[in-house]
Short mmCIF file of C-alpha atoms and ligand atoms in Angstrom, two decimals:
data_model
loop_
_atom_site.label_atom_id
_atom_site.label_comp_id
_atom_site.label_asym_id
_atom_site.label_seq_id
_atom_site.Cartn_x
_atom_site.Cartn_y
_atom_site.Cartn_z
CA MET A 27 -0.02 0.00 0.14
CA LYS A 28 1.06 3.54 -0.66
CA GLY A 29 0.73 6.35 2.10
CA ARG A 30 2.31 9.29 3.73
CA ILE A 31 4.53 8.93 7.07
CA THR A 32 2.98 11.30 9.70
CA LYS A 33 4.82 10.36 12.90
CA LEU A 34 7.79 8.62 14.01
CA ILE A 35 8.48 7.56 17.49
CA GLY A 36 11.36 5.27 18.66
CA GLY A 37 11.66 3.78 15.32
CA LEU A 38 7.98 3.05 14.79
CA TYR A 39 6.34 4.87 11.73
CA THR A 40 2.84 5.95 11.58
CA ILE A 41 1.69 6.00 8.02
CA LYS A 42 -1.63 7.50 6.77
CA ALA A 43 -3.26 5.67 3.86
CA ASN A 44 -6.85 5.96 2.56
CA GLY A 45 -7.88 7.75 5.56
CA GLU A 46 -6.57 5.10 7.98
CA HIS A 47 -3.29 4.89 10.17
CA PHE A 48 -0.82 2.25 10.17
CA GLU A 49 2.17 1.32 12.17
CA ARG A 50 5.32 0.04 10.68
CA LYS A 51 8.81 -0.23 11.00
CA ALA A 52 11.41 0.64 8.30
CA ARG A 53 12.75 -2.33 6.21
CA GLY A 54 16.22 -3.36 7.36
CA LYS A 55 18.03 -2.41 4.11
CA PHE A 56 17.39 1.29 4.78
CA ARG A 57 19.88 0.97 7.81
CA HIS A 58 22.64 0.08 5.34
CA THR A 59 22.11 3.26 3.15
CA ASN A 60 22.11 6.91 3.97
CA GLU A 61 18.42 6.89 3.42
CA SER A 62 16.04 6.71 6.25
CA PRO A 63 12.29 7.27 6.04
CA LYS A 64 11.05 10.45 7.50
CA VAL A 65 7.97 12.23 8.64
CA GLY A 66 6.44 13.64 5.29
CA ASP A 67 7.71 10.90 3.03
CA ILE A 68 5.50 9.05 0.49
CA VAL A 69 6.10 5.37 1.09
CA ASP A 70 5.01 1.92 -0.14
CA PHE A 71 4.45 -0.51 2.85
CA ASP A 72 3.59 -4.30 3.22
CA ASP A 73 2.03 -6.13 6.33
CA ASN A 74 5.25 -5.38 8.33
CA PHE A 75 7.62 -2.86 6.77
CA ILE A 76 8.06 0.28 4.90
CA MET A 77 9.40 -1.10 1.76
CA LYS A 78 10.13 1.97 -0.58
CA ILE A 79 10.52 5.66 -0.21
CA TYR A 80 9.32 7.79 -3.18
CA ALA A 81 11.84 10.68 -4.29
CA ARG A 82 11.41 13.87 -2.14
CA LYS A 83 10.84 17.31 -3.54
CA ASN A 84 12.79 18.55 -0.50
CA GLU A 85 13.92 17.59 2.82
CA LEU A 86 14.77 19.65 6.06
CA ILE A 87 17.33 18.47 8.72
CA ARG A 88 15.74 20.16 11.40
CA PRO A 89 12.95 19.51 11.93
CA PRO A 90 13.38 16.29 10.04
CA VAL A 91 10.44 16.75 7.54
CA ALA A 92 10.40 15.68 3.81
CA ASN A 93 8.37 17.26 1.20
CA VAL A 94 7.57 20.44 2.87
CA ASP A 95 5.23 22.75 0.97
CA GLN A 96 5.28 25.84 3.03
CA VAL A 97 7.09 27.40 5.92
CA LEU A 98 5.13 29.76 8.29
CA LEU A 99 7.84 32.34 8.89
CA VAL A 100 7.36 33.72 12.32
CA PHE A 101 8.59 37.20 13.11
CA SER A 102 7.43 39.32 16.02
CA ALA A 103 6.52 42.89 15.46
CA CYS A 104 8.65 43.68 18.73
CA GLU A 105 10.58 42.13 21.41
CA PRO A 106 12.59 41.15 19.31
CA ASP A 107 12.19 43.69 16.61
CA ILE A 108 12.01 42.30 13.12
CA SER A 109 15.53 41.77 11.75
CA PHE A 110 15.53 42.11 7.85
CA SER A 111 18.62 40.52 7.46
CA LEU A 112 17.37 37.23 9.17
CA LEU A 113 14.13 37.72 7.15
CA ASP A 114 16.15 38.01 4.04
CA ARG A 115 18.30 35.02 5.03
CA PHE A 116 15.18 32.78 5.74
CA ILE A 117 13.47 33.67 2.46
CA SER A 118 16.61 33.03 0.33
CA LEU A 119 16.99 29.46 2.08
CA ILE A 120 13.33 28.64 1.95
CA THR A 121 13.09 29.68 -1.62
CA PHE A 122 15.99 27.62 -2.46
CA ASN A 123 14.55 24.49 -1.06
CA ASP A 124 11.63 25.16 -3.31
CA ILE A 125 9.14 25.84 -0.36
CA ASP A 126 6.36 28.68 -0.12
CA ILE A 127 6.50 31.27 2.43
CA VAL A 128 3.65 32.74 4.61
CA LEU A 129 5.07 35.39 6.81
CA VAL A 130 3.50 35.73 10.19
CA VAL A 131 4.06 38.80 12.37
CA THR A 132 3.00 38.28 15.97
CA LYS A 133 2.84 40.57 18.90
CA MET A 134 0.92 43.31 16.91
CA ASP A 135 -0.94 44.09 20.03
CA LEU A 136 2.17 45.44 21.73
CA LEU A 137 2.53 48.39 19.07
CA ASN A 138 0.45 51.51 19.12
CA ASP A 139 -1.25 52.63 15.98
CA GLU A 140 1.82 54.91 14.60
CA GLN A 141 4.19 51.83 15.12
CA LYS A 142 1.79 49.38 13.28
CA GLU A 143 1.71 51.78 10.51
CA LEU A 144 5.43 52.09 10.19
CA LEU A 145 5.96 48.33 10.52
CA LYS A 146 3.40 47.64 7.86
CA GLU A 147 4.97 50.21 5.52
CA SER A 148 8.54 48.50 6.25
CA LEU A 149 7.03 45.14 5.19
CA ARG A 150 5.02 46.62 1.97
CA TYR A 151 7.58 45.45 -0.49
CA TYR A 152 7.43 41.77 0.82
CA GLU A 153 3.72 41.54 0.39
CA THR A 154 4.70 41.39 -3.40
CA LEU A 155 6.68 38.23 -2.63
CA PHE A 156 4.38 36.06 -0.16
CA PRO A 157 1.20 36.72 1.91
CA ILE A 158 1.82 38.14 5.18
CA ILE A 159 -0.61 37.58 8.35
CA TYR A 160 -0.55 40.25 10.99
CA THR A 161 -1.62 38.60 14.39
CA LYS A 162 -3.32 40.84 16.94
CA SER A 163 -2.88 39.15 20.10
CA ILE A 164 -0.54 36.34 21.47
CA SER A 165 -3.54 34.22 22.78
CA ASP A 166 -6.08 34.98 19.74
CA HIS A 167 -4.06 33.88 16.70
CA ASN A 168 -7.33 33.10 14.99
CA PHE A 169 -5.71 30.65 12.76
CA LYS A 170 -9.19 28.40 12.58
CA ASN A 171 -10.73 28.15 9.32
CA LEU A 172 -7.82 29.81 7.48
CA GLU A 173 -7.44 28.00 4.17
CA ILE A 174 -3.50 28.33 4.37
CA PHE A 175 -2.92 24.72 5.55
CA LYS A 176 -5.14 22.91 3.45
CA ASP A 177 -3.59 20.03 1.53
CA LYS A 178 -0.15 21.16 2.61
CA ILE A 179 2.86 20.25 4.52
CA SER A 180 3.67 23.33 6.84
CA VAL A 181 6.62 23.94 9.19
CA LEU A 182 7.21 26.84 11.44
CA ALA A 183 10.37 28.65 11.64
CA GLY A 184 11.64 31.83 13.22
CA GLN A 185 14.11 33.06 16.01
CA SER A 186 13.29 32.31 19.58
CA GLY A 187 10.99 34.64 21.47
CA VAL A 188 8.81 35.41 18.71
CA GLY A 189 5.96 33.16 19.70
CA LYS A 190 6.54 30.18 17.60
CA SER A 191 5.28 27.81 20.37
CA THR A 192 2.24 29.86 21.29
CA LEU A 193 1.19 29.84 17.72
CA LEU A 194 1.94 26.10 17.12
CA ASN A 195 -0.28 25.69 20.30
CA ALA A 196 -3.03 27.93 18.89
CA ILE A 197 -3.02 26.36 15.66
CA SER A 198 -3.22 22.95 16.90
CA GLY A 199 -5.58 23.37 19.84
CA ARG A 200 -2.97 21.26 21.94
CA ASN A 201 -0.37 22.25 24.26
CA ILE A 202 3.09 21.24 22.78
CA LEU A 203 6.32 21.71 24.71
CA THR A 204 8.33 23.06 22.17
CA GLN A 205 11.55 23.72 24.30
CA PRO A 206 14.74 22.27 22.64
CA ILE A 207 16.38 19.53 24.16
CA SER A 208 19.34 20.61 26.03
CA LYS A 209 22.77 19.39 24.56
CA SER A 210 23.77 18.05 27.94
CA LEU A 211 20.87 15.56 27.73
CA GLY A 212 21.16 14.73 24.13
CA ARG A 213 23.28 11.92 22.51
CA GLY A 214 21.99 9.28 24.66
CA LYS A 215 19.33 7.92 26.86
CA HIS A 216 17.18 11.31 26.61
CA THR A 217 17.45 11.83 22.56
CA THR A 218 13.89 10.05 21.85
CA ARG A 219 13.69 10.40 18.04
CA HIS A 220 10.07 11.88 17.69
CA SER A 221 8.80 13.75 15.07
CA GLU A 222 4.97 14.34 13.90
CA LEU A 223 2.83 15.83 11.61
CA MET A 224 -0.27 17.16 13.18
CA GLU A 225 -3.48 17.06 11.05
CA VAL A 226 -4.78 20.98 11.06
CA GLU A 227 -7.58 22.25 8.94
CA GLU A 228 -7.19 19.54 6.28
CA GLY A 229 -3.43 19.99 6.18
CA LEU A 230 -0.47 18.76 8.21
CA VAL A 231 1.75 21.07 10.39
CA ALA A 232 5.27 19.88 11.75
CA ASP A 233 4.90 19.54 15.63
CA THR A 234 8.18 21.30 16.26
CA ALA A 235 8.94 25.04 16.40
CA GLY A 236 11.42 24.27 13.46
CA PHE A 237 14.44 26.07 12.75
CA SER A 238 15.62 29.23 14.43
CA SER A 239 18.67 30.02 12.19
CA LEU A 240 20.15 28.94 8.88
CA ASP A 241 23.10 29.33 7.06
CA PHE A 242 24.27 28.97 3.38
CA ILE A 243 26.03 25.86 3.54
CA ASP A 244 24.78 24.39 0.32
CA MET A 245 24.60 27.26 -1.89
CA ASP A 246 27.03 28.75 -4.47
CA GLU A 247 26.76 32.20 -5.87
CA VAL A 248 24.36 31.22 -8.70
CA ASN A 249 22.12 29.40 -5.99
CA LEU A 250 21.94 32.46 -4.05
CA ALA A 251 21.21 34.87 -7.03
CA GLN A 252 18.36 32.73 -7.95
CA SER A 253 16.95 32.36 -4.36
CA PHE A 254 16.42 36.07 -4.51
CA GLU A 255 13.55 35.67 -6.98
CA ASP A 256 12.58 39.30 -7.23
CA PHE A 257 15.99 39.92 -8.27
CA PHE A 258 15.88 37.05 -10.79
CA GLU A 259 12.92 38.31 -12.53
CA LEU A 260 14.80 41.81 -13.14
CA SER A 261 17.93 40.04 -14.21
CA HIS A 262 16.52 39.28 -17.53
CA GLU A 263 17.29 43.09 -18.30
CA CYS A 264 20.77 42.81 -17.03
CA LYS A 265 23.45 43.29 -19.56
CA PHE A 266 25.32 40.28 -18.65
CA ARG A 267 23.70 36.96 -18.64
CA GLY A 268 24.57 35.22 -15.10
CA CYS A 269 25.05 38.77 -13.90
CA LEU A 270 25.30 38.34 -10.00
CA HIS A 271 24.41 42.09 -9.51
CA ILE A 272 27.49 43.06 -7.56
CA ASN A 273 30.02 44.81 -9.78
CA GLU A 274 28.64 44.09 -13.32
CA PRO A 275 27.95 47.27 -15.39
CA LYS A 276 24.31 48.01 -16.71
CA CYS A 277 22.80 45.82 -14.05
CA ASN A 278 19.12 46.16 -13.98
CA VAL A 279 18.91 45.00 -10.37
CA LYS A 280 21.36 47.47 -9.21
CA ALA A 281 19.38 50.27 -11.40
CA ASN A 282 16.33 49.48 -9.14
CA VAL A 283 17.79 49.48 -5.73
CA GLY A 284 16.42 52.22 -3.56
CA SER A 285 13.31 52.63 -5.94
CA LEU A 286 11.66 49.21 -6.54
CA ILE A 287 13.99 47.15 -4.26
CA PRO A 288 14.61 48.27 -0.71
CA GLN A 289 18.31 49.32 -0.10
CA SER A 290 18.39 46.91 2.98
CA ARG A 291 17.33 43.92 1.02
CA TYR A 292 20.12 44.46 -1.58
CA ASP A 293 22.64 45.16 1.17
CA ASN A 294 21.66 41.92 2.73
CA TYR A 295 22.08 40.26 -0.67
CA VAL A 296 25.54 41.56 -1.11
CA GLN A 297 26.56 40.46 2.48
CA PHE A 298 25.30 36.74 1.78
CA MET A 299 27.03 36.84 -1.48
CA GLU A 300 30.28 37.52 0.56
CA GLU A 301 29.46 34.77 2.89
CA VAL A 302 29.20 32.21 0.14
CA LYS A 303 32.35 33.26 -1.48
CA GLY A 304 34.21 33.19 1.72
CA ARG A 305 33.15 29.66 2.40
CA ARG A 306 34.40 28.43 -0.95
CA ARG A 307 37.79 29.85 -0.47
CA TYR A 308 38.43 27.15 2.31
ZN1 LIG B 408 22.39 42.24 -12.48
#
């Protein structure tokens, strides 16, 4: 039978197929390859074992989820303030992994009207890239009946302190402990391999608060340039094919910085490009 893995606890997988749930272990051969089934995988299984993992469209390491459709990128309106460097970094990496983005801005109730307007103005450009949801109060996220989860696998991401755990609890209606396992406890008795996709509004949502930071370990300069999709669209008018929008003459991206493209986003791009180049030297 064919189905999707929705849960993994201590080596036992739960697979959803035809509206029913089945519990199976992975077939022995997976232990001898690098491949092991992950939550989110589409698999074939028999009466005892998972037999085959279908090709993944993407996979995340932390949380360990395959075939992710969208990331709910959680930033808070204040405490901490939105870091546009971190925002651009997340956007780049998520786009590189072929995953859609929904930006959720929490703690809007802590701003006065003027601050709210300023914040929305600073995010106006990003509204052209993906949907943005502003949440009024930490306890009333009002995510019920939203269509955003339907038929998708979603993962939450954002730095700590932005309200990911609260948001996850509001979405799921459960009280999930999302404190990271401390390193001193890890690598031994306390490391329970547990990951789960919760069924929420006809979709699946990872039950961990997701990643809080990311780097560009697998990206080269071209990947980075393409992961800025808004730049990539403008790049068709750059003079040079393969323009990276740094020092090239007659660059259509640079021509639009400060008008169409926010200066801060371009500055972040230049900084990320330095990071990627720096890594390749070693
Ligand atoms: Zn260019």
